[in-house]
Amino acid sequence: MLLLIGSGSMAVEYAKVLKAQGREFAVIGRGATSAAEFTEKTGVPVQTGGLDAAIASGLVAGVTSAIVSVGVEALYETSVALLRFGVKHLLIEKPGLMRPDQIGPLQDAARLAGARVYIAYNRRFLASVRRAREIIENDGGLTSFTFDFTEWGHEIVALTKAPGVKELWALGNSSHVLDLAFHLGGVPAQLHATCAGALDWHPASAVFVGSGVTTSHVPFSYHADWDAPGRWGLEFCTRQHKLIFRPMEKLQVMRKGSVQIEEVAADLEDARLDAEYKPGLFRQVEAFYAADTGALCTLDELAVNLEHFCAIAGYARSA
């Protein structure tokens, strides 16, 4: 049996997928209000009182797999507690932790437990991304790429979040774009990052510009301005195509010799799953259960990526 930790909106999406796949699972939540809403939406009961109460009641005994879908501020503590209790197979909602200095202790806890731990960057499993991988491979690889992770600061400033979450927003939210950029494009071997400005809710920086080269010698660049209009987007170039993700759930291409931009159809089954469930989530959960987990983000991969995420966002690595 799998444990689903959390009963918020993301946990609801996981429950829909788990039910559709016929998985046996139990849900552990904290508050009665969110638990009642979860049960109303999914028909699945929730053990309230949090993880500590569930451990004390014996619900966690013998469980080897779990999905952690709690608030960013509680991801690290919840995951470490599960690892220490003996869970060997763990999927943690992105970004897997709240602060970059938590990655080392999380890796240590996973090694001590002998556990397989993955970070749930579900956009790696979008139907559009799966189709793009095929095109990139058929075209012989990438020649360059660029990305934009602009956030809507005028809306974020009004959000109510736990202390410290908005101050590290690039990790908790923008890393969806950063992760996908380096997942498809390659790990940076060189990175030249420039930050400028500041926002009341994000004092580290407001404007982000940079460039680099991956370990496969593919040059890249990026730009984001959280104090101006914009949106997430990525573009990957091959010798035959420019692959455009804007929005990320849709793949558009420009073919060599043309300026026409056209949408590319994804695999029909992948597209159906992305329409019926939160995009990317069904295939991600499948990968978590499967022996082939190649597209999932490992802890070691996250550790490498965090160095680049922090440089891009202007965060201290020890933050």
Short mmCIF file of N, CA, C and O in Angstrom, two decimals, residues 45-127:
data_model
loop_
_atom_site.label_atom_id
_atom_site.label_comp_id
_atom_site.label_asym_id
_atom_site.label_seq_id
_atom_site.Cartn_x
_atom_site.Cartn_y
_atom_site.Cartn_z
N PRO A 45 -11.43 8.53 2.18
CA PRO A 45 -11.31 9.06 3.55
C PRO A 45 -9.88 9.50 3.85
O PRO A 45 -8.92 9.05 3.22
N VAL A 46 -9.75 10.39 4.82
CA VAL A 46 -8.45 10.93 5.21
C VAL A 46 -8.22 10.69 6.70
O VAL A 46 -9.10 10.97 7.52
N GLN A 47 -7.05 10.17 7.04
CA GLN A 47 -6.62 10.06 8.43
C GLN A 47 -6.07 11.43 8.82
O GLN A 47 -5.03 11.85 8.33
N THR A 48 -6.76 12.15 9.69
CA THR A 48 -6.33 13.50 10.07
C THR A 48 -5.37 13.45 11.26
O THR A 48 -5.16 12.41 11.87
N GLY A 49 -4.79 14.60 11.54
CA GLY A 49 -3.87 14.70 12.67
C GLY A 49 -2.41 14.75 12.26
O GLY A 49 -1.53 14.95 13.10
N GLY A 50 -2.13 14.54 10.97
CA GLY A 50 -0.76 14.64 10.48
C GLY A 50 0.00 13.33 10.56
O GLY A 50 -0.49 12.30 11.04
N LEU A 51 1.23 13.38 10.09
CA LEU A 51 2.06 12.17 9.98
C LEU A 51 2.41 11.59 11.34
O LEU A 51 2.41 10.37 11.52
N ASP A 52 2.71 12.44 12.31
CA ASP A 52 3.08 11.95 13.63
C ASP A 52 1.96 11.10 14.23
O ASP A 52 2.21 10.04 14.82
N ALA A 53 0.73 11.59 14.09
CA ALA A 53 -0.42 10.85 14.62
C ALA A 53 -0.61 9.53 13.87
O ALA A 53 -0.95 8.51 14.47
N ALA A 54 -0.36 9.55 12.58
CA ALA A 54 -0.50 8.32 11.78
C ALA A 54 0.54 7.29 12.19
O ALA A 54 0.25 6.09 12.27
N ILE A 55 1.76 7.75 12.44
CA ILE A 55 2.81 6.83 12.90
C ILE A 55 2.44 6.24 14.25
O ILE A 55 2.57 5.02 14.47
N ALA A 56 1.95 7.09 15.15
CA ALA A 56 1.57 6.62 16.48
C ALA A 56 0.43 5.62 16.43
O ALA A 56 0.37 4.68 17.24
N SER A 57 -0.46 5.77 15.45
CA SER A 57 -1.61 4.88 15.34
C SER A 57 -1.27 3.56 14.66
O SER A 57 -2.08 2.64 14.62
N GLY A 58 -0.05 3.48 14.09
CA GLY A 58 0.36 2.25 13.41
C GLY A 58 0.02 2.21 11.94
O GLY A 58 0.31 1.21 11.27
N LEU A 59 -0.56 3.30 11.41
CA LEU A 59 -0.97 3.30 10.01
C LEU A 59 0.22 3.20 9.06
O LEU A 59 0.12 2.63 7.97
N VAL A 60 1.37 3.71 9.48
CA VAL A 60 2.55 3.75 8.61
C VAL A 60 3.35 2.44 8.68
O VAL A 60 4.19 2.18 7.82
N ALA A 61 3.09 1.63 9.67
CA ALA A 61 3.86 0.40 9.87
C ALA A 61 3.80 -0.49 8.63
O ALA A 61 2.73 -0.80 8.13
N GLY A 62 4.98 -0.88 8.14
CA GLY A 62 5.04 -1.78 7.00
C GLY A 62 4.89 -1.12 5.65
O GLY A 62 5.06 -1.78 4.62
N VAL A 63 4.59 0.16 5.62
CA VAL A 63 4.43 0.87 4.35
C VAL A 63 5.81 1.16 3.76
O VAL A 63 6.71 1.64 4.46
N THR A 64 6.00 0.89 2.49
CA THR A 64 7.31 1.11 1.86
C THR A 64 7.30 2.20 0.81
O THR A 64 8.37 2.62 0.35
N SER A 65 6.11 2.67 0.40
CA SER A 65 6.03 3.69 -0.65
C SER A 65 5.15 4.84 -0.20
O SER A 65 4.15 4.64 0.51
N ALA A 66 5.51 6.06 -0.63
CA ALA A 66 4.70 7.23 -0.27
C ALA A 66 4.88 8.32 -1.30
O ALA A 66 5.91 8.43 -1.96
N ILE A 67 3.84 9.14 -1.42
CA ILE A 67 3.89 10.37 -2.20
C ILE A 67 3.68 11.51 -1.22
O ILE A 67 2.69 11.53 -0.47
N VAL A 68 4.59 12.46 -1.20
CA VAL A 68 4.52 13.60 -0.29
C VAL A 68 3.97 14.80 -1.05
O VAL A 68 4.62 15.32 -1.95
N SER A 69 2.76 15.22 -0.69
CA SER A 69 2.10 16.32 -1.38
C SER A 69 1.59 17.32 -0.34
O SER A 69 0.39 17.54 -0.19
N VAL A 70 2.54 17.89 0.40
CA VAL A 70 2.21 18.88 1.43
C VAL A 70 2.73 20.23 0.97
O VAL A 70 3.31 20.37 -0.10
N GLY A 71 2.55 21.27 1.79
CA GLY A 71 3.06 22.58 1.46
C GLY A 71 4.57 22.59 1.35
O GLY A 71 5.26 21.77 1.97
N VAL A 72 5.10 23.52 0.56
CA VAL A 72 6.55 23.59 0.34
C VAL A 72 7.30 23.64 1.66
O VAL A 72 8.35 23.01 1.82
N GLU A 73 6.75 24.38 2.63
CA GLU A 73 7.44 24.56 3.90
C GLU A 73 7.58 23.27 4.70
O GLU A 73 8.41 23.17 5.60
N ALA A 74 6.77 22.24 4.36
CA ALA A 74 6.79 20.98 5.13
C ALA A 74 7.34 19.80 4.33
O ALA A 74 7.40 18.68 4.85
N LEU A 75 7.77 20.01 3.10
CA LEU A 75 8.23 18.89 2.26
C LEU A 75 9.43 18.18 2.87
O LEU A 75 9.46 16.94 2.96
N TYR A 76 10.43 18.94 3.28
CA TYR A 76 11.67 18.34 3.80
C TYR A 76 11.42 17.54 5.08
O TYR A 76 11.80 16.36 5.17
N GLU A 77 10.79 18.16 6.05
CA GLU A 77 10.58 17.48 7.34
C GLU A 77 9.72 16.23 7.18
O GLU A 77 10.00 15.19 7.78
N THR A 78 8.68 16.32 6.37
CA THR A 78 7.81 15.17 6.15
C THR A 78 8.56 14.03 5.48
O THR A 78 8.43 12.85 5.87
N SER A 79 9.35 14.35 4.47
CA SER A 79 10.09 13.32 3.73
C SER A 79 11.13 12.65 4.61
O SER A 79 11.28 11.41 4.58
N VAL A 80 11.86 13.43 5.39
CA VAL A 80 12.88 12.85 6.28
C VAL A 80 12.22 11.94 7.31
O VAL A 80 12.74 10.86 7.62
N ALA A 81 11.08 12.35 7.84
CA ALA A 81 10.37 11.52 8.82
C ALA A 81 9.98 10.18 8.21
O ALA A 81 10.11 9.13 8.85
N LEU A 82 9.50 10.19 6.97
CA LEU A 82 9.11 8.95 6.30
C LEU A 82 10.32 8.06 6.06
O LEU A 82 10.27 6.84 6.26
N LEU A 83 11.43 8.65 5.64
CA LEU A 83 12.64 7.88 5.39
C LEU A 83 13.15 7.25 6.68
O LEU A 83 13.58 6.09 6.69
N ARG A 84 13.12 7.99 7.73
CA ARG A 84 13.59 7.47 9.02
C ARG A 84 12.68 6.36 9.54
O ARG A 84 13.12 5.51 10.30
N PHE A 85 11.42 6.38 9.11
CA PHE A 85 10.49 5.35 9.55
C PHE A 85 10.58 4.10 8.68
O PHE A 85 9.98 3.08 8.99
N GLY A 86 11.34 4.17 7.60
CA GLY A 86 11.55 2.97 6.81
C GLY A 86 10.94 2.95 5.43
O GLY A 86 11.01 1.93 4.73
N VAL A 87 10.37 4.08 4.98
CA VAL A 87 9.82 4.13 3.62
C VAL A 87 10.98 4.09 2.63
O VAL A 87 11.94 4.86 2.73
N LYS A 88 10.89 3.21 1.64
CA LYS A 88 12.00 2.97 0.72
C LYS A 88 11.79 3.54 -0.68
O LYS A 88 12.70 3.52 -1.50
N HIS A 89 10.60 4.02 -0.94
CA HIS A 89 10.24 4.46 -2.30
C HIS A 89 9.40 5.71 -2.15
O HIS A 89 8.25 5.65 -1.71
N LEU A 90 9.98 6.86 -2.53
CA LEU A 90 9.36 8.14 -2.18
C LEU A 90 9.31 9.07 -3.39
O LEU A 90 10.30 9.24 -4.10
N LEU A 91 8.14 9.66 -3.60
CA LEU A 91 7.96 10.70 -4.61
C LEU A 91 7.56 11.97 -3.87
O LEU A 91 6.52 12.02 -3.20
N ILE A 92 8.39 13.01 -3.97
CA ILE A 92 8.18 14.25 -3.24
C ILE A 92 7.77 15.34 -4.23
O ILE A 92 8.43 15.55 -5.24
N GLU A 93 6.70 16.04 -3.91
CA GLU A 93 6.28 17.14 -4.77
C GLU A 93 7.43 18.14 -4.94
O GLU A 93 8.23 18.34 -4.02
N LYS A 94 7.49 18.75 -6.12
CA LYS A 94 8.55 19.71 -6.38
C LYS A 94 8.45 20.89 -5.40
O LYS A 94 7.35 21.20 -4.95
N PRO A 95 9.52 21.52 -5.01
CA PRO A 95 10.91 21.24 -5.40
C PRO A 95 11.61 20.24 -4.46
O PRO A 95 12.83 20.14 -4.48
N GLY A 96 10.84 19.51 -3.64
CA GLY A 96 11.41 18.49 -2.77
C GLY A 96 11.86 19.01 -1.43
O GLY A 96 12.09 18.23 -0.49
N LEU A 97 11.97 20.32 -1.30
CA LEU A 97 12.45 20.96 -0.08
C LEU A 97 12.06 22.42 -0.16
O LEU A 97 11.55 22.90 -1.16
N MET A 98 12.32 23.16 0.91
CA MET A 98 12.02 24.59 0.89
C MET A 98 13.28 25.41 0.68
O MET A 98 13.30 26.37 -0.08
N ARG A 99 14.38 25.00 1.33
CA ARG A 99 15.63 25.76 1.25
C ARG A 99 16.72 24.90 0.60
O ARG A 99 16.77 23.68 0.81
N PRO A 100 17.62 25.50 -0.15
CA PRO A 100 18.66 24.71 -0.83
C PRO A 100 19.59 23.98 0.13
O PRO A 100 20.13 22.93 -0.23
N ASP A 101 19.78 24.49 1.35
CA ASP A 101 20.68 23.81 2.28
C ASP A 101 20.10 22.53 2.85
O ASP A 101 20.78 21.80 3.57
N GLN A 102 18.85 22.22 2.50
CA GLN A 102 18.22 20.98 2.97
C GLN A 102 18.55 19.78 2.08
O GLN A 102 18.27 18.64 2.46
N ILE A 103 19.15 20.02 0.92
CA ILE A 103 19.39 18.92 0.00
C ILE A 103 20.38 17.90 0.56
O ILE A 103 20.19 16.70 0.42
N GLY A 104 21.45 18.36 1.19
CA GLY A 104 22.45 17.43 1.73
C GLY A 104 21.86 16.51 2.78
O GLY A 104 21.99 15.28 2.67
N PRO A 105 21.20 17.04 3.81
CA PRO A 105 20.56 16.17 4.80
C PRO A 105 19.51 15.24 4.22
O PRO A 105 19.36 14.11 4.68
N LEU A 106 18.79 15.69 3.18
CA LEU A 106 17.79 14.83 2.55
C LEU A 106 18.47 13.68 1.82
O LEU A 106 18.02 12.53 1.89
N GLN A 107 19.57 13.96 1.13
CA GLN A 107 20.34 12.90 0.47
C GLN A 107 20.88 11.92 1.50
O GLN A 107 20.86 10.70 1.29
N ASP A 108 21.38 12.44 2.62
CA ASP A 108 21.91 11.57 3.67
C ASP A 108 20.83 10.65 4.22
O ASP A 108 21.07 9.45 4.44
N ALA A 109 19.63 11.21 4.44
CA ALA A 109 18.53 10.40 4.97
C ALA A 109 18.12 9.31 3.99
O ALA A 109 17.82 8.18 4.38
N ALA A 110 18.13 9.64 2.69
CA ALA A 110 17.78 8.65 1.67
C ALA A 110 18.81 7.54 1.60
O ALA A 110 18.47 6.36 1.49
N ARG A 111 20.09 7.90 1.66
CA ARG A 111 21.15 6.89 1.62
C ARG A 111 21.09 5.98 2.84
O ARG A 111 21.24 4.76 2.74
N LEU A 112 20.88 6.58 4.01
CA LEU A 112 20.81 5.79 5.24
C LEU A 112 19.64 4.82 5.20
O LEU A 112 19.74 3.69 5.71
N ALA A 113 18.55 5.23 4.58
CA ALA A 113 17.36 4.37 4.49
C ALA A 113 17.45 3.39 3.33
O ALA A 113 16.63 2.48 3.22
N GLY A 114 18.43 3.57 2.45
CA GLY A 114 18.50 2.74 1.25
C GLY A 114 17.30 2.95 0.36
O GLY A 114 16.79 1.99 -0.25
N ALA A 115 16.85 4.19 0.25
CA ALA A 115 15.60 4.49 -0.43
C ALA A 115 15.81 5.09 -1.81
O ALA A 115 16.83 5.73 -2.09
N ARG A 116 14.84 4.88 -2.68
CA ARG A 116 14.78 5.53 -3.98
C ARG A 116 13.85 6.73 -3.85
O ARG A 116 12.67 6.57 -3.55
N VAL A 117 14.41 7.91 -4.06
CA VAL A 117 13.65 9.15 -3.84
C VAL A 117 13.65 9.97 -5.13
O VAL A 117 14.70 10.19 -5.73
N TYR A 118 12.47 10.44 -5.51
CA TYR A 118 12.32 11.22 -6.74
C TYR A 118 11.54 12.50 -6.45
O TYR A 118 10.73 12.57 -5.53
N ILE A 119 11.81 13.52 -7.28
CA ILE A 119 11.14 14.81 -7.15
C ILE A 119 10.12 14.94 -8.28
O ILE A 119 10.43 14.69 -9.45
N ALA A 120 8.91 15.36 -7.94
CA ALA A 120 7.78 15.31 -8.87
C ALA A 120 7.68 16.55 -9.75
O ALA A 120 6.82 17.41 -9.55
N TYR A 121 8.56 16.64 -10.73
CA TYR A 121 8.45 17.67 -11.76
C TYR A 121 7.58 17.10 -12.88
O TYR A 121 8.09 16.58 -13.88
N ASN A 122 6.27 17.24 -12.73
CA ASN A 122 5.34 16.56 -13.63
C ASN A 122 5.40 17.07 -15.06
O ASN A 122 5.00 16.36 -15.99
N ARG A 123 5.94 18.27 -15.28
CA ARG A 123 5.98 18.78 -16.66
C ARG A 123 6.95 17.98 -17.53
O ARG A 123 6.88 18.05 -18.76
N ARG A 124 7.84 17.23 -16.94
CA ARG A 124 8.69 16.33 -17.72
C ARG A 124 7.86 15.27 -18.45
O ARG A 124 8.33 14.67 -19.42
N PHE A 125 6.64 15.05 -17.97
CA PHE A 125 5.81 13.97 -18.50
C PHE A 125 4.64 14.49 -19.33
O PHE A 125 3.74 13.72 -19.69
N LEU A 126 4.63 15.78 -19.65
CA LEU A 126 3.58 16.32 -20.51
C LEU A 126 3.60 15.62 -21.87
O LEU A 126 4.65 15.25 -22.38
N ALA A 127 2.42 15.50 -22.45
CA ALA A 127 2.34 14.92 -23.80
C ALA A 127 3.17 15.73 -24.78
O ALA A 127 3.83 15.18 -25.66
#
